[in-house]
Coordinates of C-alpha atoms in Angstrom, one line a residue:
Chain G
M1 CA 5.8 -7.7 81.0
K2 CA 8.2 -8.2 83.4
A3 CA 8.8 -4.4 83.8
P4 CA 8.3 -3.6 87.4
R5 CA 4.9 -1.7 88.2
T6 CA 6.7 0.8 90.6
V7 CA 10.0 2.5 90.3
P8 CA 12.4 3.9 93.3
V9 CA 12.3 7.4 93.3
V10 CA 15.9 8.1 91.7
L11 CA 15.2 6.5 88.7
A12 CA 12.0 7.8 88.9
L13 CA 13.3 11.1 88.5
L14 CA 15.8 9.6 85.9
L15 CA 12.9 9.0 84.0
G16 CA 11.8 12.3 83.7
A17 CA 8.8 11.2 85.9
A18 CA 7.1 13.7 88.3
A19 CA 9.2 13.8 92.2
A20 CA 7.1 11.5 94.2
T21 CA 8.4 8.7 96.6
S22 CA 6.6 6.2 94.9
Q23 CA 4.6 5.9 91.4
P24 CA 3.3 4.0 88.7
A25 CA 5.9 2.6 86.3
P26 CA 5.3 4.1 83.0
R27 CA 3.0 2.1 80.4
T28 CA 4.3 0.8 77.4
M29 CA 2.1 1.4 74.1
A30 CA 0.8 -1.9 74.5
E31 CA -0.7 -1.3 77.5
I32 CA -1.6 2.5 76.9
L33 CA -3.6 1.3 74.1
A34 CA -5.2 -1.8 75.5
A35 CA -6.6 0.6 78.4
S36 CA -7.9 3.1 76.1
T37 CA -11.6 4.1 76.6
A38 CA -14.0 5.0 73.4
S39 CA -13.1 8.5 74.1
D40 CA -9.6 8.3 73.6
W41 CA -10.4 7.3 69.6
R42 CA -11.9 9.3 66.4
T43 CA -13.7 8.2 63.4
P44 CA -13.0 9.6 60.2
D45 CA -15.2 11.7 59.1
P46 CA -16.3 9.6 55.6
V47 CA -17.1 13.3 53.7
E48 CA -12.9 13.6 54.2
T49 CA -12.1 9.9 53.7
L50 CA -10.4 9.1 50.5
Y51 CA -10.7 4.8 48.6
L52 CA -8.1 4.4 46.4
E53 CA -9.3 1.1 44.8
L54 CA -6.5 -1.3 43.5
A55 CA -6.8 -4.6 42.4
T56 CA -5.3 -5.7 45.3
G57 CA -7.3 -4.1 47.8
R58 CA -8.2 -0.4 49.5
V59 CA -6.1 2.1 50.5
V60 CA -7.9 4.5 53.2
I61 CA -6.5 8.3 53.3
E62 CA -7.9 10.6 55.4
L63 CA -8.2 14.4 53.7
A64 CA -6.9 17.0 55.5
P65 CA -8.8 20.3 54.6
A66 CA -7.7 22.1 57.6
F67 CA -4.6 22.5 55.9
A68 CA -5.5 22.5 52.3
P69 CA -9.5 23.3 51.9
R70 CA -9.1 23.8 47.8
H71 CA -7.0 20.9 47.2
V72 CA -9.3 18.7 49.1
A73 CA -12.1 19.9 47.6
N74 CA -10.5 19.4 44.1
V75 CA -9.3 15.9 44.5
K76 CA -13.1 15.1 46.1
A77 CA -14.7 16.4 43.0
L78 CA -12.1 14.8 40.5
A79 CA -12.8 11.7 42.5
R80 CA -16.6 11.7 42.2
A81 CA -16.6 12.7 38.5
A82 CA -14.3 9.3 38.1
Y83 CA -11.2 11.5 36.6
F84 CA -9.0 8.8 38.7
D85 CA -10.5 5.6 37.3
G86 CA -8.3 3.7 35.0
L87 CA -5.5 5.8 36.1
V88 CA -2.2 4.5 36.9
I89 CA 0.7 4.3 40.0
L90 CA 3.4 5.4 37.4
R91 CA 6.5 6.2 39.6
V92 CA 7.4 4.0 42.7
Q93 CA 10.9 5.6 43.7
D94 CA 12.6 3.3 46.2
N95 CA 13.0 5.7 49.8
Y96 CA 10.7 8.2 48.7
V97 CA 7.1 8.4 47.0
V98 CA 4.4 6.1 44.8
Q99 CA 2.8 8.5 43.0
W100 CA -0.4 7.9 40.6
G101 CA -1.9 10.1 37.9
D102 CA -2.3 10.1 33.9
A103 CA 0.6 8.8 32.4
G104 CA -0.3 10.0 29.1
G105 CA -1.5 13.5 30.2
T106 CA -4.5 13.4 28.2
R107 CA -7.4 12.4 30.0
P108 CA -9.6 15.4 30.3
I109 CA -10.2 17.0 33.6
A110 CA -13.4 16.3 34.8
G111 CA -15.1 18.0 37.8
G112 CA -12.3 19.9 39.1
V113 CA -9.6 22.1 37.9
P114 CA -5.9 20.8 36.6
A115 CA -4.3 23.3 39.2
L116 CA -4.3 25.6 41.8
P117 CA -2.3 27.7 43.7
G118 CA 0.3 26.1 46.2
E119 CA -1.8 25.4 50.2
F120 CA 1.9 25.5 51.7
E121 CA 1.3 26.5 54.6
V122 CA -1.9 27.2 57.0
T123 CA -1.5 31.2 59.5
S124 CA -1.8 30.3 63.1
A125 CA -5.1 31.4 63.0
A126 CA -6.2 28.9 60.5
M127 CA -4.3 25.9 62.1
P128 CA -6.0 23.4 64.4
P129 CA -5.1 23.0 68.2
F130 CA -1.1 21.9 68.3
T131 CA -0.3 19.1 70.5
L132 CA 3.7 20.1 71.0
L133 CA 6.5 17.5 71.0
P134 CA 8.9 18.3 73.4
D135 CA 12.5 17.2 72.0
G136 CA 12.8 19.5 68.8
D137 CA 13.0 18.9 65.1
V138 CA 16.3 19.3 62.6
Y139 CA 14.1 21.3 60.2
A140 CA 11.3 23.4 62.0
P141 CA 10.9 25.6 65.2
E142 CA 8.0 23.4 66.4
V143 CA 6.6 20.0 65.1
G144 CA 3.8 17.9 67.0
F145 CA 0.4 16.9 66.0
A146 CA -2.5 19.2 64.4
A147 CA -5.9 17.7 63.4
G148 CA -4.4 14.4 63.8
F149 CA -1.5 15.0 61.5
P150 CA 2.2 15.3 61.8
A151 CA 2.7 19.0 61.6
A152 CA 4.9 21.6 62.1
R153 CA 4.9 25.9 63.2
D154 CA 6.6 28.6 63.3
P155 CA 5.7 31.2 65.6
A156 CA 7.6 34.0 64.6
Q157 CA 6.2 33.5 61.4
G158 CA 2.8 33.1 62.5
L159 CA 2.8 29.9 60.0
G160 CA 2.1 26.3 60.6
W161 CA 2.4 23.3 57.9
L162 CA 1.7 19.3 57.5
A163 CA 4.8 17.4 57.7
H164 CA 6.0 14.9 54.9
C165 CA 6.2 11.5 57.4
Y166 CA 5.9 8.4 56.1
G167 CA 2.5 8.0 54.9
M168 CA 1.8 11.1 54.2
V169 CA -0.4 12.2 50.8
G170 CA 0.4 15.2 48.9
A171 CA -0.4 16.8 45.4
G172 CA 2.6 16.3 42.6
R173 CA 3.5 20.0 41.3
D174 CA 6.2 21.0 38.1
V175 CA 8.4 23.9 39.0
A176 CA 5.5 26.5 39.0
T177 CA 4.1 26.1 42.4
D178 CA 0.7 26.4 40.9
S179 CA 0.9 24.2 38.6
G180 CA -0.3 21.2 41.2
G181 CA -3.8 20.8 42.5
G182 CA -4.7 16.8 42.9
T183 CA -4.7 15.3 39.6
E184 CA -1.4 13.7 40.8
L185 CA -0.8 12.5 44.2
Y186 CA 2.1 10.9 45.9
V187 CA 2.7 8.9 49.2
V188 CA 5.2 8.7 51.3
I189 CA 6.8 5.8 51.2
G190 CA 10.7 6.0 53.3
H191 CA 12.1 7.9 55.1
A192 CA 10.9 11.3 56.0
P193 CA 11.9 13.8 53.0
R194 CA 11.0 17.0 55.2
H195 CA 12.6 18.9 52.8
L196 CA 9.8 18.8 50.8
D197 CA 7.8 20.8 53.4
R198 CA 6.4 23.9 52.8
N199 CA 7.2 23.2 49.0
V200 CA 4.4 21.4 48.1
T201 CA 1.0 21.2 48.9
L202 CA -0.1 17.9 51.6
L203 CA -3.4 17.0 51.8
G204 CA -4.0 13.9 53.7
R205 CA -2.4 10.8 55.1
V206 CA -2.5 6.6 54.4
L207 CA -4.5 5.3 57.8
L208 CA -4.5 1.6 56.2
G209 CA -3.2 -0.4 53.5
M210 CA 0.4 1.3 53.2
E211 CA 1.4 -1.9 52.5
L212 CA -0.9 -2.4 48.6
L213 CA 1.8 0.4 47.6
T214 CA 5.4 0.2 49.4
A215 CA 5.9 -3.6 48.0
L216 CA 4.8 -2.2 44.5
P217 CA 8.2 -2.6 42.0
R218 CA 10.3 0.4 42.0
G219 CA 10.5 1.9 39.0
S220 CA 13.9 1.5 36.9
G221 CA 13.7 5.1 35.4
S222 CA 14.8 8.2 36.6
M223 CA 12.8 9.4 39.7
G224 CA 11.5 6.1 39.8
F225 CA 9.2 6.4 36.6
Y226 CA 8.2 2.5 35.5
E227 CA 10.1 2.5 31.9
Q228 CA 7.5 0.2 30.4
P229 CA 3.7 0.8 30.6
E230 CA 2.6 -2.9 31.1
Q231 CA 4.4 -2.3 35.2
R232 CA 1.8 0.6 35.6
V233 CA -0.7 -0.5 38.3
P234 CA -4.1 0.4 37.2
L235 CA -6.4 2.3 39.8
L236 CA -10.1 1.2 39.5
G237 CA -10.7 4.6 41.1
M238 CA -10.7 7.1 44.0
R239 CA -13.6 7.1 46.2
V240 CA -15.4 9.3 48.7
A241 CA -16.1 7.2 51.1
A242 CA -18.9 8.9 52.1
D243 CA -20.2 8.4 48.6
L244 CA -20.5 4.7 49.3
P245 CA -23.1 3.0 51.3
P246 CA -22.2 2.4 54.6
A247 CA -21.6 -1.6 54.6
A248 CA -19.0 -0.9 51.4
R249 CA -17.3 1.4 53.9
T250 CA -14.4 0.5 55.7
P251 CA -14.9 1.0 59.3
L252 CA -11.8 2.7 61.2
E253 CA -11.0 4.4 64.4
V254 CA -7.7 6.8 64.9
L255 CA -6.0 7.6 68.0
R256 CA -7.2 11.4 69.1
T257 CA -3.9 13.2 69.2
D258 CA -5.1 16.1 71.9
T259 CA -5.6 13.7 74.8
P260 CA -3.7 12.5 78.0
L261 CA -3.4 9.1 77.0
F262 CA -1.8 10.2 73.5
A263 CA 0.3 12.9 75.6
E264 CA 1.4 9.6 77.9
L265 CA 2.0 7.0 74.3
I266 CA 4.9 9.7 73.2
E267 CA 6.2 9.4 76.5
S268 CA 6.2 5.8 76.1
R269 CA 7.4 6.2 73.0
R270 CA 10.6 8.8 74.1
N271 CA 11.4 6.0 76.7
R272 CA 11.1 2.9 75.9
R273 CA 10.5 0.1 78.7
E274 CA 9.8 -2.8 77.1
E275 CA 12.0 -5.2 78.6
W276 CA 14.2 -5.5 75.2
F277 CA 15.5 -2.0 75.3
R278 CA 18.8 -1.6 77.2
S279 CA 19.0 2.5 76.4
P280 CA 15.8 4.4 76.2
A281 CA 16.5 7.1 73.6
G282 CA 14.8 10.0 76.0
H283 CA 13.6 12.0 73.1
I284 CA 11.4 11.0 69.5
E285 CA 11.3 12.7 66.7
L286 CA 8.1 13.6 64.9
C287 CA 7.5 11.1 62.2
N288 CA 8.6 8.3 64.5
V289 CA 5.6 8.9 67.3
P290 CA 2.8 6.3 65.8
L291 CA -0.8 7.4 65.2
P292 CA -2.8 4.4 65.6
V293 CA -5.4 2.8 63.6
R294 CA -7.6 0.4 64.7
Q295 CA -10.7 -1.5 63.0
P296 CA -13.7 -1.5 65.6
K297 CA -14.8 -5.0 66.0
S298 CA -18.7 -5.2 64.2
Chain E
M1 CA 19.2 24.1 34.9
K2 CA 17.9 27.3 34.5
A3 CA 19.4 28.2 38.0
P4 CA 22.0 31.4 37.7
R5 CA 25.5 30.6 37.9
T6 CA 26.0 34.3 40.2
V7 CA 24.4 35.6 42.6
P8 CA 23.8 39.0 44.1
V9 CA 25.8 39.7 47.2
V10 CA 22.5 40.2 49.8
L11 CA 21.1 36.7 48.1
A12 CA 24.6 35.3 48.9
L13 CA 24.3 36.3 52.4
L14 CA 20.7 34.9 52.5
L15 CA 22.4 31.7 51.3
G16 CA 24.7 31.7 54.0
A17 CA 27.5 31.9 51.4
A18 CA 30.5 33.9 52.8
A19 CA 30.5 37.4 52.3
A20 CA 32.0 38.5 48.6
T21 CA 30.7 40.7 46.0
S22 CA 29.3 38.0 43.7
Q23 CA 30.5 34.3 43.5
P24 CA 29.3 31.0 42.0
A25 CA 26.0 30.0 43.0
P26 CA 25.7 26.7 44.9
R27 CA 25.7 23.8 42.8
T28 CA 22.9 21.3 42.9
M29 CA 24.1 17.7 44.1
A30 CA 24.4 16.8 40.2
E31 CA 26.7 19.4 39.0
I32 CA 28.3 18.4 42.3
L33 CA 28.8 14.7 41.7
A34 CA 28.8 15.5 37.8
A35 CA 32.3 17.4 38.8
S36 CA 33.4 15.2 41.4
T37 CA 36.9 13.3 40.7
A38 CA 38.5 9.8 41.0
S39 CA 39.7 11.0 44.7
D40 CA 36.5 12.0 45.9
W41 CA 35.1 8.3 45.4
R42 CA 36.5 5.2 47.3
T43 CA 36.2 1.6 46.5
P44 CA 34.9 -0.5 49.4
D45 CA 37.7 -3.4 50.7
P46 CA 36.4 -6.8 49.6
V47 CA 37.3 -8.4 52.2
E48 CA 34.4 -6.0 54.4
T49 CA 31.9 -6.8 51.8
L50 CA 28.8 -9.0 52.0
Y51 CA 26.7 -10.0 49.2
L52 CA 23.4 -11.3 49.9
E53 CA 22.6 -13.5 47.5
L54 CA 18.7 -14.2 46.3
A55 CA 16.8 -15.8 43.6
T56 CA 16.4 -12.2 42.1
G57 CA 19.8 -10.9 42.4
R58 CA 22.5 -9.0 44.5
V59 CA 22.4 -7.2 47.7
V60 CA 25.7 -5.7 48.1
I61 CA 26.4 -4.9 52.1
E62 CA 29.5 -2.8 53.1
L63 CA 30.6 -3.9 56.7
A64 CA 31.4 -1.4 59.2
P65 CA 34.3 -3.2 61.6
A66 CA 35.3 0.3 62.9
F67 CA 32.3 -0.1 65.0
A68 CA 31.6 -4.0 65.4
P69 CA 34.6 -5.6 64.7
R70 CA 33.5 -8.8 66.6
H71 CA 29.8 -8.6 65.2
V72 CA 31.7 -8.3 61.7
A73 CA 34.5 -10.7 62.0
N74 CA 31.7 -13.5 63.0
V75 CA 29.2 -13.0 60.2
K76 CA 31.9 -13.1 57.8
A77 CA 32.6 -16.7 59.2
L78 CA 29.2 -17.7 59.6
A79 CA 28.7 -16.5 55.7
R80 CA 32.4 -18.3 54.9
A81 CA 30.8 -22.1 56.4
A82 CA 28.1 -21.2 54.4
Y83 CA 25.5 -21.0 57.4
F84 CA 23.2 -18.4 55.6
D85 CA 23.0 -20.7 52.3
G86 CA 18.9 -22.0 52.2
L87 CA 18.2 -19.8 55.4
V88 CA 15.2 -17.3 54.9
I89 CA 14.2 -13.9 54.7
L90 CA 11.8 -14.5 57.4
R91 CA 9.7 -11.2 58.1
V92 CA 9.1 -7.6 56.4
Q93 CA 7.9 -5.2 58.7
D94 CA 6.5 -2.6 56.6
N95 CA 8.3 1.0 57.8
Y96 CA 10.6 -1.1 59.8
V97 CA 12.7 -3.7 58.8
V98 CA 13.6 -7.0 56.5
Q99 CA 15.1 -9.9 58.9
W100 CA 16.6 -12.9 57.2
G101 CA 17.8 -16.0 59.7
D102 CA 16.9 -19.3 60.6
A103 CA 13.1 -19.6 60.6
G104 CA 13.5 -23.2 62.7
G105 CA 16.1 -22.5 65.3
T106 CA 17.8 -25.5 64.1
R107 CA 20.5 -25.0 61.7
P108 CA 24.0 -26.0 63.6
I109 CA 26.2 -22.8 63.7
A110 CA 28.8 -23.9 61.6
G111 CA 32.3 -21.3 61.3
G112 CA 31.0 -18.9 64.0
V113 CA 29.8 -18.2 67.4
P114 CA 25.9 -17.9 68.0
A115 CA 26.1 -15.0 69.7
L116 CA 27.9 -12.2 71.2
P117 CA 28.1 -9.1 73.8
G118 CA 26.5 -6.1 71.7
E119 CA 28.5 -4.0 70.0
F120 CA 26.7 -0.6 70.6
E121 CA 29.1 2.1 70.9
V122 CA 33.3 2.4 70.6
T123 CA 34.8 4.9 72.4
S124 CA 36.2 8.5 70.9
A125 CA 39.8 6.8 70.9
A126 CA 38.0 4.2 68.6
M127 CA 36.0 6.0 66.4
P128 CA 36.5 7.1 63.1
P129 CA 37.5 10.4 61.6
F130 CA 33.9 12.5 61.8
T131 CA 32.4 14.6 59.9
L132 CA 29.8 16.9 61.9
L133 CA 26.7 17.8 60.4
P134 CA 25.6 21.2 61.3
D135 CA 22.0 21.0 61.8
G136 CA 22.0 19.1 65.5
D137 CA 19.7 16.1 65.8
V138 CA 16.8 14.7 67.4
Y139 CA 18.8 11.7 68.9
A140 CA 21.8 12.6 69.9
P141 CA 24.3 15.7 70.8
E142 CA 26.2 15.3 67.2
V143 CA 25.5 13.5 64.3
G144 CA 27.7 13.0 61.4
F145 CA 29.5 10.5 59.5
A146 CA 32.1 7.8 60.3
A147 CA 33.8 5.5 57.8
G148 CA 31.4 6.4 55.1
F149 CA 28.1 5.2 57.6
P150 CA 25.7 7.7 59.4
A151 CA 26.9 8.0 63.0
A152 CA 26.2 9.9 65.9
R153 CA 28.9 10.8 69.0
D154 CA 28.6 12.2 72.5
P155 CA 31.7 13.8 73.3
A156 CA 30.8 14.0 77.0
Q157 CA 30.1 10.3 77.3
G158 CA 33.0 9.8 75.0
L159 CA 31.1 7.5 73.0
G160 CA 30.3 7.1 69.3
W161 CA 27.8 4.6 67.5
L162 CA 26.3 3.9 64.3
A163 CA 22.8 5.3 63.4
H164 CA 19.7 3.5 62.4
C165 CA 19.2 5.3 58.8
Y166 CA 17.7 3.6 55.6
G167 CA 19.9 0.8 54.6
M168 CA 21.4 0.5 57.6
V169 CA 22.4 -3.3 58.8
G170 CA 21.8 -5.0 62.1
A171 CA 22.2 -7.9 64.4
G172 CA 18.6 -9.1 65.7
R173 CA 18.6 -10.2 69.1
D174 CA 16.2 -11.3 72.4
V175 CA 16.2 -9.1 75.2
A176 CA 19.5 -10.1 76.3
T177 CA 22.0 -7.7 75.1
D178 CA 24.4 -10.7 74.5
S179 CA 22.3 -13.2 72.6
G180 CA 22.8 -11.1 69.1
G181 CA 25.3 -11.9 67.2
G182 CA 24.9 -11.8 63.1
T183 CA 23.1 -15.6 63.0
E184 CA 20.0 -13.1 62.3
L185 CA 20.8 -10.1 60.0
Y186 CA 17.7 -7.0 59.6
V187 CA 18.0 -4.1 57.2
V188 CA 16.0 -1.0 57.9
I189 CA 13.3 -0.4 55.5
G190 CA 11.1 2.3 56.6
H191 CA 11.9 6.2 58.5
A192 CA 15.4 5.6 60.7
P193 CA 13.6 3.9 64.1
R194 CA 16.9 5.9 65.4
H195 CA 15.3 4.5 69.2
L196 CA 17.4 1.6 68.4
D197 CA 20.7 3.1 68.4
R198 CA 22.9 1.8 71.1
N199 CA 20.4 -0.9 72.1
V200 CA 21.2 -3.3 68.9
T201 CA 24.4 -4.1 67.2
L202 CA 24.5 -2.3 63.3
L203 CA 27.4 -3.8 61.6
G204 CA 27.2 -2.3 57.8
R205 CA 24.9 -0.6 55.2
V206 CA 23.5 -2.0 52.1
L207 CA 25.4 0.3 49.1
L208 CA 23.2 -1.8 46.3
G209 CA 20.0 -4.2 46.0
M210 CA 17.8 -2.5 48.4
E211 CA 15.1 -2.8 46.2
L212 CA 15.1 -6.8 46.2
L213 CA 14.1 -6.1 49.8
T214 CA 12.2 -3.4 50.1
A215 CA 9.8 -4.8 47.6
L216 CA 9.0 -7.9 49.4
P217 CA 5.6 -8.7 50.7
R218 CA 5.3 -7.4 54.2
G219 CA 4.3 -10.4 56.5
S220 CA 0.7 -10.3 58.0
G221 CA 2.1 -11.7 61.4
S222 CA 3.0 -9.8 64.5
M223 CA 5.9 -7.6 63.5
G224 CA 5.7 -8.3 60.0
F225 CA 6.6 -12.0 60.4
Y226 CA 5.7 -14.3 57.4
E227 CA 3.2 -16.7 58.8
Q228 CA 3.4 -19.2 55.8
P229 CA 6.6 -21.0 55.1
E230 CA 5.7 -20.6 51.9
Q231 CA 5.9 -17.1 51.9
R232 CA 9.5 -17.0 53.3
V233 CA 12.3 -15.9 50.8
P234 CA 14.8 -18.3 50.3
L235 CA 18.6 -17.0 51.0
L236 CA 21.1 -18.9 48.2
G237 CA 23.6 -17.5 50.2
M238 CA 25.9 -14.9 52.0
R239 CA 29.0 -14.5 50.4
V240 CA 32.6 -12.4 51.4
A241 CA 33.0 -10.6 48.1
A242 CA 36.8 -11.1 48.3
D243 CA 36.1 -15.2 48.0
L244 CA 34.7 -14.4 45.0
P245 CA 36.9 -14.3 41.9
P246 CA 37.0 -10.7 40.7
A247 CA 35.0 -11.1 37.6
A248 CA 32.2 -12.3 40.0
R249 CA 32.2 -9.2 41.4
T250 CA 29.6 -6.2 41.8
P251 CA 32.5 -3.2 41.1
L252 CA 31.1 -0.1 43.4
E253 CA 32.5 3.4 44.4
V254 CA 31.1 5.2 47.5
L255 CA 31.0 8.8 47.9
R256 CA 34.0 9.8 50.4
T257 CA 32.4 11.5 53.2
D258 CA 35.0 13.1 54.7
T259 CA 36.6 15.6 51.5
P260 CA 35.2 19.1 50.6
L261 CA 32.9 17.8 47.9
F262 CA 30.9 16.0 50.7
A263 CA 30.6 19.2 52.6
E264 CA 29.3 20.7 49.4
L265 CA 26.9 18.0 48.6
I266 CA 26.0 18.4 52.3
E267 CA 25.3 22.1 51.9
S268 CA 23.8 21.6 48.5
R269 CA 21.3 19.3 50.6
R270 CA 20.5 21.8 53.1
N271 CA 19.6 24.9 50.4
R272 CA 18.3 23.0 47.7
R273 CA 19.1 25.3 44.6
E274 CA 16.8 23.1 42.2
E275 CA 14.3 25.4 40.3
W276 CA 11.5 23.2 41.6
F277 CA 12.4 23.9 45.4
R278 CA 10.1 27.5 46.6
S279 CA 11.7 27.2 50.1
P280 CA 14.9 25.4 50.9
A281 CA 14.6 23.9 54.4
G282 CA 18.4 25.5 55.2
H283 CA 18.5 22.6 57.5
I284 CA 19.5 18.7 56.7
E285 CA 18.8 15.4 59.3
L286 CA 21.1 12.9 59.4
C287 CA 19.1 10.4 57.5
N288 CA 18.2 12.3 54.8
V289 CA 21.6 12.9 53.9
P290 CA 22.3 11.3 50.1
L291 CA 26.1 8.7 50.1
P292 CA 26.1 8.6 46.8
V293 CA 27.1 5.1 45.6
R294 CA 28.1 4.2 41.7
Q295 CA 29.2 1.2 39.5
P296 CA 32.3 2.3 37.8
K297 CA 32.2 1.8 34.0
S298 CA 34.0 -1.0 32.9

C-alpha cells in the first residue's frame, strides 16, 4: 500500500473523520480484515445452515430463522425428508434469479407442508439488533444489517424485513401470498430486485458457492425457465449441515456485522482509499456492502 | 390480467395518481410496451454500435460518444484495425465484471492509442437531455437517463456522468487515471458497483447478448482472472456495426427514455400493479429501471 498512514487535519475532516491534529489514515478492507481477531468472526450455526448439493459442488446457505421461522423450519423438514433430492434447477433468469423446485409439480410433499402464510416482515420487537447504514436508501426508511443479513426497517410502522441483495435466498410463491412455503427456492443473481422486499419470504443467504449458480446457462423461456427438460440441473439434495458428520461439513466463518471492526469496514467502503480510486463515493448502498466469509485454516 | 381497469378515487390517490373521480388504472410494463408506437422506439446508430463476436454468438454494445468521445473513437479505431481479433476474455469476477483484453500485453496497438485521459464526467453544457428519476439515489444528487443510458448529475458541480448499472461497458485502467483508453474493456455483470462512477470511463451499454458473458465460468484467480490460459475465451473480433453489410447486422430498437411512455413505464415499475405484488415499493432505484430492447420483425 502506498497510501500514507497519516493525513493532515483538513483532509481528515474532508474524509469525515473525527477532528484531530493527526490520526491514522483510514484502512482499506484488506487491511481491516488482516487486522481482525477471532471475536470479529462468527461460526454459522450448523442447525441453521443448508447445503444445496450439486454435481459441480456445494452451495452453502445460512438460514434466517429470526425473520422467517416457519419457512426455515419447513425447508429444513423438507430437506430432512429428502424432498429436494432429485428436484431440479428449472429457471435461470439473467440479472434476476436462479430457482429450483419440482418441475412437474408431482412430487409428494414429505416432511413439511406445501405452503405457509408469507413471512414478509417482523415486528420491531422481534427484529434482531440492527447496524444502521448512514447513507439512506431508495426503498426503505432505514437499511443496515441484522443477524448478519442485509435488512431494512420502518420505525414508523414498527416493522423490519430482509432485503433482496445479491445472494439472498427466498421462497417462490404464486399470486396468493400464502402459496409459498419453501418447496421452491430462488437465489438473487443480479442487481438487487428490492421491489420484491415485503412481497415474498426471504429465508437466508448464500455464503459459499454462488458461482455454481451464477454461471449456469440462462433459460431461454419466459422468465428464464429452461425450455428443454434436459437443460435442467438436478439437485443431488439439500442437507442440514448439522445432520452431516463434522468431517463432511464445510467449515466457514462470517464477519460479524455488530462490531467496531465492521463499522470501520463500512467506512472503508464508503470512502475507498485504495490507491486506484480517484473519487471515493462518500456513500454506500446496502447491497454493495461486502459481508466477508472465510474458510478457517484447519 | 385480472387487475381492474378502473380504481376508486381513494385508491387512485393512494397510488399517487392525479385526483379524479375515476380514471384508468395504471398499466403494467407489458401493457405499456404493447401499446407503444414506432415513435417510442429508436434505432441505435450503427456507426456507434459495436459487435463483440464470440464463438457462442454476438454481444451488441451501444456506444456513448456524448459521454466518452475520445474513448469511443479510440475503441472504434482499434476495432477497425482488428486490434481485438484473437484477444481474450481474461477475467470473470462473480457479481462484478467480465473483462477482455490482451492477456500477454504484447499485442501492438494498431489503429488507435494505448491510453487516454479518463473521461469520467461531462459538463452540464455537454450533458444530453436528462430524464430525472423521482426517488433519489444513495450515490449522486440526481439520477436518471441521458441519451438512453443510466446517468447521474450534480447540478451544484455542473457535472454529469454515466452510472455503473448492470450491462454498462467501461475501459479498464491501472492506477493512473490516464492509463485506460479502451484496449481493455469490462462489462458490469452483478449488482451495480456505483462506487466506480467517476473513477473509470464508461463508454457504452450491452443491448443484447449479456447471457453470453454472464454465464461464463468465474475465474478462480485474484479479482476473477482465469488462472489457466486455456480457460480464457477468445474474441473472434470486435466490429463497428456500420462496417458490416446491412444483412450481417443485428437489427435492434431501444425504448426511448425521453417520452411520456417511458415516464409511464417508470411509474409502472415504481408501483408494480401486476396481480402478484402485495406491496408495491413506491420507489425505484436507477439500475432497476428496465431499458427495453427489441428485435424488430423483419
